Tab-separated table of C-alpha atoms in Angstrom:
chain	number	residue	atom	x	y	z
A	520	UNK	CA	0.166	0.162	-0.099
A	521	UNK	CA	1.254	3.519	-0.832
A	522	UNK	CA	2.254	6.090	1.840
A	523	UNK	CA	-0.798	8.306	2.973
A	524	UNK	CA	0.681	11.064	2.989
A	525	UNK	CA	4.306	10.422	1.109
A	526	UNK	CA	5.799	12.478	3.952
A	527	UNK	CA	8.280	9.616	4.796
A	528	UNK	CA	9.018	9.245	0.894
A	529	UNK	CA	9.921	12.866	0.377
A	530	UNK	CA	11.997	12.706	3.422
A	531	UNK	CA	13.912	9.771	1.699
A	532	UNK	CA	14.190	12.067	-1.331
A	533	UNK	CA	15.880	14.633	0.908
A	534	UNK	CA	18.453	11.814	2.141
A	535	UNK	CA	19.538	11.331	-1.417
A	536	UNK	CA	23.152	12.129	-1.874
A	537	UNK	CA	24.595	14.653	-4.377
A	538	UNK	CA	26.978	12.677	-7.208
A	539	UNK	CA	27.621	12.594	-10.659
A	540	UNK	CA	23.842	12.082	-11.916
A	541	UNK	CA	23.082	15.987	-11.244
A	542	UNK	CA	24.438	18.269	-13.587
A	543	UNK	CA	24.822	21.909	-12.714
A	544	UNK	CA	25.515	21.121	-8.790
A	545	UNK	CA	28.786	22.492	-6.824
A	546	UNK	CA	31.387	19.780	-7.037
A	547	UNK	CA	32.431	20.282	-3.593
A	548	UNK	CA	28.670	19.405	-2.622
A	549	UNK	CA	29.562	15.295	-3.801
A	550	UNK	CA	28.478	13.329	-0.970
A	551	UNK	CA	26.412	15.508	0.828
A	552	UNK	CA	22.392	14.923	0.896
A	553	UNK	CA	20.002	16.924	-0.629
A	554	UNK	CA	18.694	18.189	2.581
A	555	UNK	CA	22.407	19.086	3.744
A	556	UNK	CA	23.022	20.975	0.530
A	557	UNK	CA	19.801	22.837	0.881
A	558	UNK	CA	20.659	23.865	4.328
A	559	UNK	CA	24.165	25.372	3.531
A	560	UNK	CA	21.730	28.322	1.420
A	561	UNK	CA	24.437	28.516	-0.794
A	562	UNK	CA	24.176	31.322	-3.800
A	563	UNK	CA	23.381	30.028	-7.284
A	564	UNK	CA	26.034	32.682	-8.558
A	565	UNK	CA	28.976	32.585	-6.324
A	566	UNK	CA	28.243	29.188	-4.183
A	567	UNK	CA	30.139	26.774	-6.543
A	568	UNK	CA	26.957	25.843	-9.215
A	569	UNK	CA	28.452	25.268	-12.579
A	570	UNK	CA	27.174	26.069	-15.656
A	571	UNK	CA	24.596	25.148	-17.187
A	572	UNK	CA	22.244	25.346	-14.294
A	573	UNK	CA	18.598	25.287	-14.408
A	574	UNK	CA	16.872	26.890	-11.477
A	575	UNK	CA	13.452	27.694	-10.442
A	576	UNK	CA	12.642	31.179	-8.723
A	577	UNK	CA	11.179	30.261	-5.030
A	578	UNK	CA	8.871	33.492	-5.343
A	579	UNK	CA	7.249	32.890	-8.492
A	580	UNK	CA	6.760	29.198	-8.115
A	581	UNK	CA	4.814	29.829	-4.874
A	582	UNK	CA	2.983	32.745	-7.019
A	583	UNK	CA	1.759	30.514	-9.621
A	584	UNK	CA	0.376	27.850	-6.876
A	585	UNK	CA	-1.375	30.429	-4.858
A	586	UNK	CA	-2.736	32.043	-8.217
A	587	UNK	CA	-4.231	28.636	-9.491
A	588	UNK	CA	-5.526	27.703	-6.124
A	589	UNK	CA	-7.507	30.946	-6.013
A	590	UNK	CA	-8.714	30.683	-9.893
A	591	UNK	CA	-10.232	27.194	-9.191
A	592	UNK	CA	-11.682	28.169	-5.774
A	593	UNK	CA	-13.168	31.392	-7.614
A	594	UNK	CA	-14.907	29.468	-10.655
A	595	UNK	CA	-15.815	26.265	-8.427
A	596	UNK	CA	-13.540	24.149	-9.953
A	597	UNK	CA	-11.784	20.899	-8.468
A	598	UNK	CA	-8.038	20.945	-9.596
A	599	UNK	CA	-6.108	18.067	-10.955
A	600	UNK	CA	-3.095	19.732	-12.505
A	601	UNK	CA	-0.922	17.520	-14.940
A	602	UNK	CA	2.006	16.282	-13.390
A	603	UNK	CA	3.484	14.758	-16.414
A	604	UNK	CA	4.469	18.414	-16.837
A	605	UNK	CA	7.198	18.386	-14.163
A	606	UNK	CA	7.391	14.684	-12.737
A	607	UNK	CA	8.465	16.002	-9.346
A	608	UNK	CA	6.516	14.668	-6.148
A	609	UNK	CA	7.866	17.691	-4.402
A	610	UNK	CA	5.524	19.626	-6.506
A	611	UNK	CA	2.770	17.374	-6.706
A	612	UNK	CA	2.628	17.652	-2.907
A	613	UNK	CA	2.801	21.517	-2.990
A	614	UNK	CA	0.145	21.486	-5.269
A	615	UNK	CA	-2.102	19.440	-3.126
A	616	UNK	CA	-1.189	21.696	-0.270
A	617	UNK	CA	-2.451	24.406	-2.554
A	618	UNK	CA	-6.012	22.875	-2.884
A	619	UNK	CA	-5.458	20.271	-5.592
A	620	UNK	CA	-7.933	17.286	-5.849
A	621	UNK	CA	-5.176	14.986	-7.003
A	622	UNK	CA	-2.687	14.593	-10.129
A	623	UNK	CA	-3.434	13.989	-13.485
A	624	UNK	CA	-0.718	11.755	-15.468
A	625	UNK	CA	-0.340	10.363	-18.591
A	626	UNK	CA	1.247	6.996	-18.842
A	627	UNK	CA	1.550	4.261	-16.292
A	628	UNK	CA	5.235	4.722	-15.276
A	629	UNK	CA	4.221	8.382	-14.245
A	630	UNK	CA	1.238	6.522	-12.005
A	631	UNK	CA	3.810	4.537	-10.352
A	632	UNK	CA	5.836	7.502	-9.519
A	633	UNK	CA	3.046	9.230	-8.063
A	634	UNK	CA	1.844	6.133	-6.048
A	635	UNK	CA	5.546	5.746	-4.542
A	636	UNK	CA	5.114	9.274	-3.305
A	637	UNK	CA	1.820	8.868	-1.639
A	638	UNK	CA	-0.564	10.366	-4.241
A	639	UNK	CA	-4.091	9.460	-3.585
A	640	UNK	CA	-5.960	10.577	-6.224
A	641	UNK	CA	-4.936	10.255	-9.888
A	642	UNK	CA	-6.716	11.155	-13.119
A	643	UNK	CA	-5.026	9.389	-16.168
A	644	UNK	CA	-5.938	11.314	-19.169
A	645	UNK	CA	-5.076	8.639	-21.595
A	646	UNK	CA	-6.464	5.521	-22.583
A	647	UNK	CA	-5.112	2.294	-20.583
A	648	UNK	CA	-5.098	-1.077	-22.328
A	649	UNK	CA	-1.849	-2.742	-21.364
A	650	UNK	CA	-2.305	-5.686	-19.254
A	651	UNK	CA	0.328	-5.750	-17.422
A	652	UNK	CA	-0.347	-2.134	-16.038
A	653	UNK	CA	-3.905	-2.922	-15.664
A	654	UNK	CA	-2.573	-5.597	-13.123
A	655	UNK	CA	-0.616	-3.031	-11.341
A	656	UNK	CA	-3.816	-0.497	-11.196
A	657	UNK	CA	-5.768	-3.425	-9.976
A	658	UNK	CA	-3.422	-4.339	-6.973
A	659	UNK	CA	-3.039	-0.638	-6.144
A	660	UNK	CA	-6.766	-0.354	-5.806
A	661	UNK	CA	-7.550	-3.637	-4.014
A	662	UNK	CA	-4.681	-2.660	-1.314
A	663	UNK	CA	-5.486	0.725	-0.596
A	664	UNK	CA	-9.318	1.238	-0.379
A	665	UNK	CA	-8.933	5.014	-0.263
A	666	UNK	CA	-6.887	5.183	-3.535
A	667	UNK	CA	-8.900	7.000	-6.334
A	668	UNK	CA	-8.248	6.237	-9.995
A	669	UNK	CA	-9.613	7.276	-12.994
A	670	UNK	CA	-8.773	6.912	-16.701
A	671	UNK	CA	-10.003	7.826	-20.172
A	672	UNK	CA	-11.930	5.019	-22.696
A	673	UNK	CA	-12.380	5.853	-25.831
A	674	UNK	CA	-13.449	2.450	-27.888
A	675	UNK	CA	-15.611	-0.586	-27.467
A	676	UNK	CA	-12.567	-2.434	-27.980
A	677	UNK	CA	-10.448	-0.515	-25.388
A	678	UNK	CA	-13.309	-1.273	-22.601
A	679	UNK	CA	-12.953	-5.185	-23.459
A	680	UNK	CA	-9.611	-5.134	-23.507
A	681	UNK	CA	-9.633	-3.449	-20.140
A	682	UNK	CA	-12.292	-6.012	-18.793
A	683	UNK	CA	-10.438	-8.872	-19.869
A	684	UNK	CA	-7.111	-7.696	-18.255
A	685	UNK	CA	-8.850	-6.781	-15.037
A	686	UNK	CA	-10.725	-10.159	-14.726
A	687	UNK	CA	-7.921	-12.130	-15.397
A	688	UNK	CA	-6.115	-10.152	-12.563
A	689	UNK	CA	-9.187	-10.895	-10.088
A	690	UNK	CA	-9.867	-7.292	-9.553
A	691	UNK	CA	-11.965	-6.850	-6.731
A	692	UNK	CA	-12.730	-3.223	-7.272
A	693	UNK	CA	-13.815	-1.748	-10.642
A	694	UNK	CA	-11.826	0.774	-12.257
A	695	UNK	CA	-13.549	3.962	-12.776
A	696	UNK	CA	-13.630	5.512	-16.511
A	697	UNK	CA	-14.465	8.414	-18.322
A	698	UNK	CA	-15.422	8.509	-22.100
A	699	UNK	CA	-13.192	10.689	-23.906
A	700	UNK	CA	-14.932	13.093	-26.329
A	701	UNK	CA	-12.428	14.055	-29.144
A	702	UNK	CA	-12.055	17.448	-29.703
A	703	UNK	CA	-12.941	17.359	-33.473
A	704	UNK	CA	-12.345	15.599	-36.559
A	705	UNK	CA	-8.740	15.248	-37.121
A	706	UNK	CA	-7.855	15.595	-33.540
A	707	UNK	CA	-5.997	13.445	-30.953
A	708	UNK	CA	-7.535	10.601	-29.173
A	709	UNK	CA	-11.192	10.157	-28.246
A	710	UNK	CA	-14.530	9.141	-29.546
A	711	UNK	CA	-15.760	11.143	-32.390
A	712	UNK	CA	-19.270	11.407	-32.232
A	713	UNK	CA	-21.926	11.202	-29.421
A	714	UNK	CA	-23.561	8.261	-30.785
A	715	UNK	CA	-19.993	6.284	-30.437
A	716	UNK	CA	-19.825	7.842	-27.249
A	717	UNK	CA	-23.110	5.990	-26.140
A	718	UNK	CA	-21.733	2.516	-27.596
A	719	UNK	CA	-18.712	2.885	-25.505
A	720	UNK	CA	-20.758	3.596	-22.475
A	721	UNK	CA	-22.529	0.641	-22.919
A	722	UNK	CA	-19.513	-1.541	-23.269
A	723	UNK	CA	-18.276	0.048	-19.992
A	724	UNK	CA	-21.700	-0.911	-18.449
A	725	UNK	CA	-21.200	-4.571	-19.712
A	726	UNK	CA	-18.022	-4.731	-17.852
A	727	UNK	CA	-18.153	-5.909	-14.324
A	728	UNK	CA	-14.623	-4.587	-13.802
A	729	UNK	CA	-15.349	-1.130	-15.195
A	730	UNK	CA	-17.499	1.585	-13.863
A	731	UNK	CA	-18.618	4.704	-16.079
A	732	UNK	CA	-17.602	7.651	-13.894
A	733	UNK	CA	-18.263	10.448	-16.333
A	734	UNK	CA	-17.084	12.071	-19.614
A	735	UNK	CA	-13.752	14.224	-20.086
A	736	UNK	CA	-11.533	15.401	-23.038
A	737	UNK	CA	-9.147	18.032	-24.049
A	738	UNK	CA	-9.793	21.164	-25.763
A	739	UNK	CA	-6.180	22.296	-26.334
A	740	UNK	CA	-6.490	19.723	-29.346
A	741	UNK	CA	-9.578	21.609	-31.238
A	742	UNK	CA	-8.581	22.280	-34.691
A	743	UNK	CA	-7.684	25.804	-35.447
A	744	UNK	CA	-8.843	26.450	-31.884
A	745	UNK	CA	-10.352	30.072	-31.467
A	746	UNK	CA	-12.725	31.203	-28.328
A	747	UNK	CA	-15.764	30.552	-30.432
A	748	UNK	CA	-14.641	26.633	-31.438
A	749	UNK	CA	-13.595	26.017	-27.770
A	750	UNK	CA	-16.442	27.035	-25.992
A	751	UNK	CA	-18.544	25.040	-28.717
A	752	UNK	CA	-16.828	21.737	-28.154
A	753	UNK	CA	-16.894	22.278	-24.320
A	754	UNK	CA	-20.428	22.662	-24.642
A	755	UNK	CA	-20.907	19.513	-26.410
A	756	UNK	CA	-18.826	17.728	-23.777
A	757	UNK	CA	-21.226	19.443	-21.141
A	758	UNK	CA	-24.129	18.346	-22.797
A	759	UNK	CA	-22.655	14.634	-23.153
A	760	UNK	CA	-22.687	14.550	-19.397
A	761	UNK	CA	-26.464	15.769	-18.989
A	762	UNK	CA	-27.317	13.016	-21.767
A	763	UNK	CA	-25.721	10.266	-20.088
A	764	UNK	CA	-27.053	11.380	-16.688
A	765	UNK	CA	-30.676	11.544	-17.966
A	766	UNK	CA	-30.398	8.146	-19.694
A	767	UNK	CA	-29.374	6.594	-16.122
A	768	UNK	CA	-25.756	5.648	-16.798
A	769	UNK	CA	-24.460	7.282	-13.643
A	770	UNK	CA	-26.847	5.487	-11.464
A	771	UNK	CA	-25.105	4.645	-8.444
A	772	UNK	CA	-22.466	7.129	-8.285
A	773	UNK	CA	-21.770	9.866	-5.438
A	774	UNK	CA	-20.548	12.376	-8.206
A	775	UNK	CA	-19.960	12.649	-11.791
A	776	UNK	CA	-16.672	13.688	-13.372
A	777	UNK	CA	-16.712	16.088	-15.943
A	778	UNK	CA	-13.090	17.134	-16.755
A	779	UNK	CA	-11.029	19.245	-19.342
A	780	UNK	CA	-8.640	21.849	-19.194
A	781	UNK	CA	-5.038	22.281	-20.660
A	782	UNK	CA	-2.943	25.580	-19.891
A	783	UNK	CA	-4.294	27.511	-22.885
A	784	UNK	CA	-8.130	27.436	-22.446
A	785	UNK	CA	-8.978	27.114	-18.845
A	786	UNK	CA	-10.975	30.133	-18.983
A	787	UNK	CA	-13.154	28.877	-21.555
A	788	UNK	CA	-13.476	25.535	-19.278
A	789	UNK	CA	-14.563	27.754	-16.365
A	790	UNK	CA	-17.236	29.371	-18.545
A	791	UNK	CA	-19.005	26.498	-19.971
A	792	UNK	CA	-18.499	24.172	-16.717
A	793	UNK	CA	-20.321	27.208	-14.869
A	794	UNK	CA	-23.481	26.700	-17.060
A	795	UNK	CA	-23.789	22.995	-16.380
A	796	UNK	CA	-27.350	22.317	-14.547
A	797	UNK	CA	-27.905	20.232	-11.540
A	798	UNK	CA	-27.693	16.711	-12.427
A	799	UNK	CA	-28.625	13.493	-10.354
A	800	UNK	CA	-25.694	13.631	-7.754
A	801	UNK	CA	-23.111	16.156	-7.444
A	802	UNK	CA	-20.680	17.234	-10.617
A	803	UNK	CA	-16.784	17.033	-10.043
A	804	UNK	CA	-15.851	19.927	-12.470
A	805	UNK	CA	-12.326	18.912	-12.852
A	806	UNK	CA	-9.640	21.268	-14.194
A	807	UNK	CA	-6.084	19.673	-15.460
A	808	UNK	CA	-3.892	22.512	-16.261
A	809	UNK	CA	-0.347	21.603	-15.236
A	810	UNK	CA	2.047	24.119	-17.075
A	811	UNK	CA	1.068	26.749	-14.641
A	812	UNK	CA	3.457	25.550	-11.882
A	813	UNK	CA	6.538	26.762	-13.641
A	814	UNK	CA	4.904	28.839	-16.546
A	815	UNK	CA	7.109	29.957	-19.315
A	816	UNK	CA	8.676	32.725	-21.270
A	817	UNK	CA	7.402	31.415	-24.840
A	818	UNK	CA	4.438	29.140	-25.420
A	819	UNK	CA	2.003	29.542	-22.371
A	820	UNK	CA	3.371	33.204	-21.871
A	821	UNK	CA	1.202	34.032	-25.281
A	822	UNK	CA	-1.122	31.624	-24.746
A	823	UNK	CA	-2.326	31.873	-21.042
A	824	UNK	CA	-6.034	32.713	-20.304
A	825	UNK	CA	-4.587	35.517	-17.827
A	826	UNK	CA	-3.814	37.378	-21.008
A	827	UNK	CA	-7.607	37.530	-21.923
A	828	UNK	CA	-9.012	38.044	-18.588
A	829	UNK	CA	-6.336	40.233	-16.958
A	830	UNK	CA	-8.452	40.487	-13.789
A	831	UNK	CA	-8.008	37.145	-12.669
A	832	UNK	CA	-4.113	37.611	-12.015
A	833	UNK	CA	-0.886	36.995	-13.840
A	834	UNK	CA	1.286	33.681	-14.359
A	835	UNK	CA	4.924	34.559	-13.859
A	836	UNK	CA	7.927	32.407	-15.269
A	837	UNK	CA	9.716	30.639	-12.887
A	838	UNK	CA	12.427	28.973	-14.878
A	839	UNK	CA	15.696	30.801	-15.650
A	840	UNK	CA	18.837	28.516	-17.448
A	841	UNK	CA	22.003	29.826	-16.929
A	842	UNK	CA	24.935	29.040	-19.133
A	843	UNK	CA	28.221	30.605	-19.721
A	844	UNK	CA	29.809	32.138	-22.718
A	845	UNK	CA	32.830	30.049	-23.855
A	846	UNK	CA	33.654	31.537	-27.232
A	847	UNK	CA	33.226	34.855	-28.703
A	848	UNK	CA	34.539	34.330	-32.316
A	849	UNK	CA	33.427	37.664	-33.756
A	850	UNK	CA	31.635	41.002	-32.828
A	851	UNK	CA	28.392	39.493	-33.962
A	852	UNK	CA	28.440	36.072	-32.475
A	853	UNK	CA	29.097	34.235	-29.219
A	854	UNK	CA	28.294	30.837	-28.007
A	855	UNK	CA	27.335	29.514	-24.281
A	856	UNK	CA	27.754	25.832	-23.021
A	857	UNK	CA	23.798	25.271	-22.957
A	858	UNK	CA	22.652	23.478	-25.804
A	859	UNK	CA	19.461	21.029	-26.753
A	860	UNK	CA	20.441	18.906	-23.539
A	861	UNK	CA	19.633	21.399	-21.215
A	862	UNK	CA	16.998	23.857	-22.745
A	863	UNK	CA	13.542	23.277	-24.233
A	864	UNK	CA	13.671	23.956	-27.634
A	865	UNK	CA	10.685	21.954	-29.432
A	866	UNK	CA	8.670	25.134	-29.742
A	867	UNK	CA	10.567	28.530	-29.334
A	868	UNK	CA	14.275	28.953	-28.858
A	869	UNK	CA	15.585	30.166	-25.168
A	870	UNK	CA	15.327	34.022	-24.761
A	871	UNK	CA	18.595	35.796	-23.588
A	872	UNK	CA	17.288	37.838	-20.813
A	873	UNK	CA	20.311	38.755	-18.198
A	874	UNK	CA	24.034	38.833	-17.999
A	875	UNK	CA	26.382	38.029	-14.839
A	876	UNK	CA	29.613	39.731	-15.594
A	877	UNK	CA	32.748	37.328	-15.219
A	878	UNK	CA	34.662	38.053	-11.907
A	879	UNK	CA	31.457	39.454	-10.144
A	880	UNK	CA	29.385	42.479	-10.726
A	881	UNK	CA	25.609	43.563	-10.925
A	882	UNK	CA	23.079	41.707	-13.393
A	883	UNK	CA	22.063	43.573	-16.400
A	884	UNK	CA	19.539	42.842	-19.103
A	885	UNK	CA	20.994	41.121	-22.031
A	886	UNK	CA	20.232	43.803	-24.270
A	887	UNK	CA	21.387	43.109	-27.996
A	888	UNK	CA	21.864	39.539	-27.687
A	889	UNK	CA	19.336	36.909	-29.215
A	890	UNK	CA	19.666	33.051	-29.317
A	891	UNK	CA	19.589	31.924	-32.998
A	892	UNK	CA	20.143	28.206	-32.607
A	893	UNK	CA	21.118	25.387	-30.337
A	894	UNK	CA	23.558	22.517	-30.868
A	895	UNK	CA	23.931	19.538	-28.598
A	896	UNK	CA	25.768	21.881	-26.035
A	897	UNK	CA	25.998	25.190	-27.238
A	898	UNK	CA	23.561	28.018	-27.954
A	899	UNK	CA	24.489	30.340	-30.764
A	900	UNK	CA	24.105	33.873	-29.658
A	901	UNK	CA	23.958	36.880	-32.217
A	902	UNK	CA	24.988	39.954	-30.493
A	903	UNK	CA	24.224	43.314	-31.759
A	904	UNK	CA	26.626	46.365	-32.211
A	905	UNK	CA	27.498	47.542	-28.618
A	906	UNK	CA	26.101	44.320	-26.950
A	907	UNK	CA	28.254	44.022	-23.842
A	908	UNK	CA	29.125	40.263	-23.745
A	909	UNK	CA	32.579	38.522	-22.617
A	910	UNK	CA	34.124	35.138	-22.710
A	911	UNK	CA	33.272	33.838	-18.970
A	912	UNK	CA	29.970	35.781	-18.506
A	913	UNK	CA	26.824	33.997	-17.442
A	914	UNK	CA	23.676	34.679	-19.496
A	915	UNK	CA	20.453	33.790	-17.907
A	916	UNK	CA	17.936	32.367	-20.430
A	917	UNK	CA	13.748	32.342	-20.410
A	918	UNK	CA	12.493	28.939	-21.612
A	919	UNK	CA	9.413	28.162	-23.685
A	920	UNK	CA	7.366	25.259	-23.059
A	921	UNK	CA	7.802	23.556	-19.457
A	922	UNK	CA	6.785	20.291	-20.392
A	923	UNK	CA	10.176	19.730	-22.099
A	924	UNK	CA	12.399	21.628	-19.533
A	925	UNK	CA	11.845	19.512	-16.252
A	926	UNK	CA	12.806	16.425	-18.045
A	927	UNK	CA	16.168	17.654	-18.711
A	928	UNK	CA	17.251	18.044	-15.391
A	929	UNK	CA	16.895	15.388	-12.465
A	930	UNK	CA	17.679	17.667	-9.482
A	931	UNK	CA	16.615	21.858	-10.008
A	932	UNK	CA	17.485	24.168	-7.541
A	933	UNK	CA	15.274	26.689	-6.058
A	934	UNK	CA	16.600	29.984	-5.754
A	935	UNK	CA	15.432	33.352	-4.257
A	936	UNK	CA	15.651	36.495	-5.982
A	937	UNK	CA	19.107	37.218	-4.370
A	938	UNK	CA	20.291	33.766	-5.712
A	939	UNK	CA	19.872	32.095	-2.470
A	940	UNK	CA	19.359	28.175	-2.974
A	941	UNK	CA	16.534	27.211	-0.588
A	942	UNK	CA	15.657	24.223	-1.947
A	943	UNK	CA	16.291	21.206	-4.724
A	944	UNK	CA	13.542	19.747	-6.840
A	945	UNK	CA	13.780	15.908	-7.832
A	946	UNK	CA	12.371	14.935	-11.145
A	947	UNK	CA	11.395	11.258	-12.211
A	948	UNK	CA	11.172	10.986	-16.352
């Protein structure tokens, strides 16, 4: 059985020893535990950390956690942030401390990580038809009566495969499933029509190892998404829940799960879910936005709903990647020692934001410095006339798309505004 709170497992993380697995950390910290290094409160810039090094802002991280807690409560939403963004159990628990219902995940391995650190409510936003994984889920459910697990189903075949695997495993508790409504033709997974949704729901009803818990989907896959199209699809999703309830498909439930919500359109989710009428039992209106925890300087900074509704607040980018200028071959060009192994680059290149002079001195804006490309272990910089940049300088870069930032770093320093490192976040990818 998993730990009730994860406290003991998190404590063991703090006792892990610093060694060659963790890049960017001070060489003289080798052999210290994570807790011992954090307790030293070293400075990110003068305490022996080596470049490249990724850091999270302590203040901005806390701000983002509080903002989404407030937002969810204001709009009557339960919140299960997508943990695949960070795969960091410490952040999972901080999100739950800030009001999250549970954690959303994408594949079985991520579920095992969450369970190892005491997460009691998991929403798997994916189809699950792997027999070995289903046996493990059944064992977790049977061993822990307080464990709540919900996953997608989007086909009759999928429901049949799930039932066969769970029956063979001798599962004593049914697995809760939600029918996934596709975001439109040409979208990702999900059932394309309401008639097909009903057929899938019938297949679930015929499977003794499954229980229909609600409906769900992902509005971020709406083709050529705009506010009108996203709202229209969300109303289809809500109407599907209403129709299933009228048909008695949720008989015996204590609550009906209605879930959506990536990090680009959660304002639309809040709008439409507020319109849902009373059903036969209470509705768990479950928002799943996950990228908010670190936010970013590119993809989500441009798409965040808070840009559309500024009165709701503002998320703040919490990541900064520090690398060092190692070559200045011409007045127009420079190279730092961070590349594809260190920086998210699937949507946007990093953004040069700050320069710390070699040998000390005040941080200054990276005026006239632009990242134009990434090699495996170099960032290509273009420097405008008059740009101040020398070999040895540290360049701080903002990153785009946190989903591919966390996965490149196994242990990430959390630093206060003055550079004091107060914690280290362990990731599991």
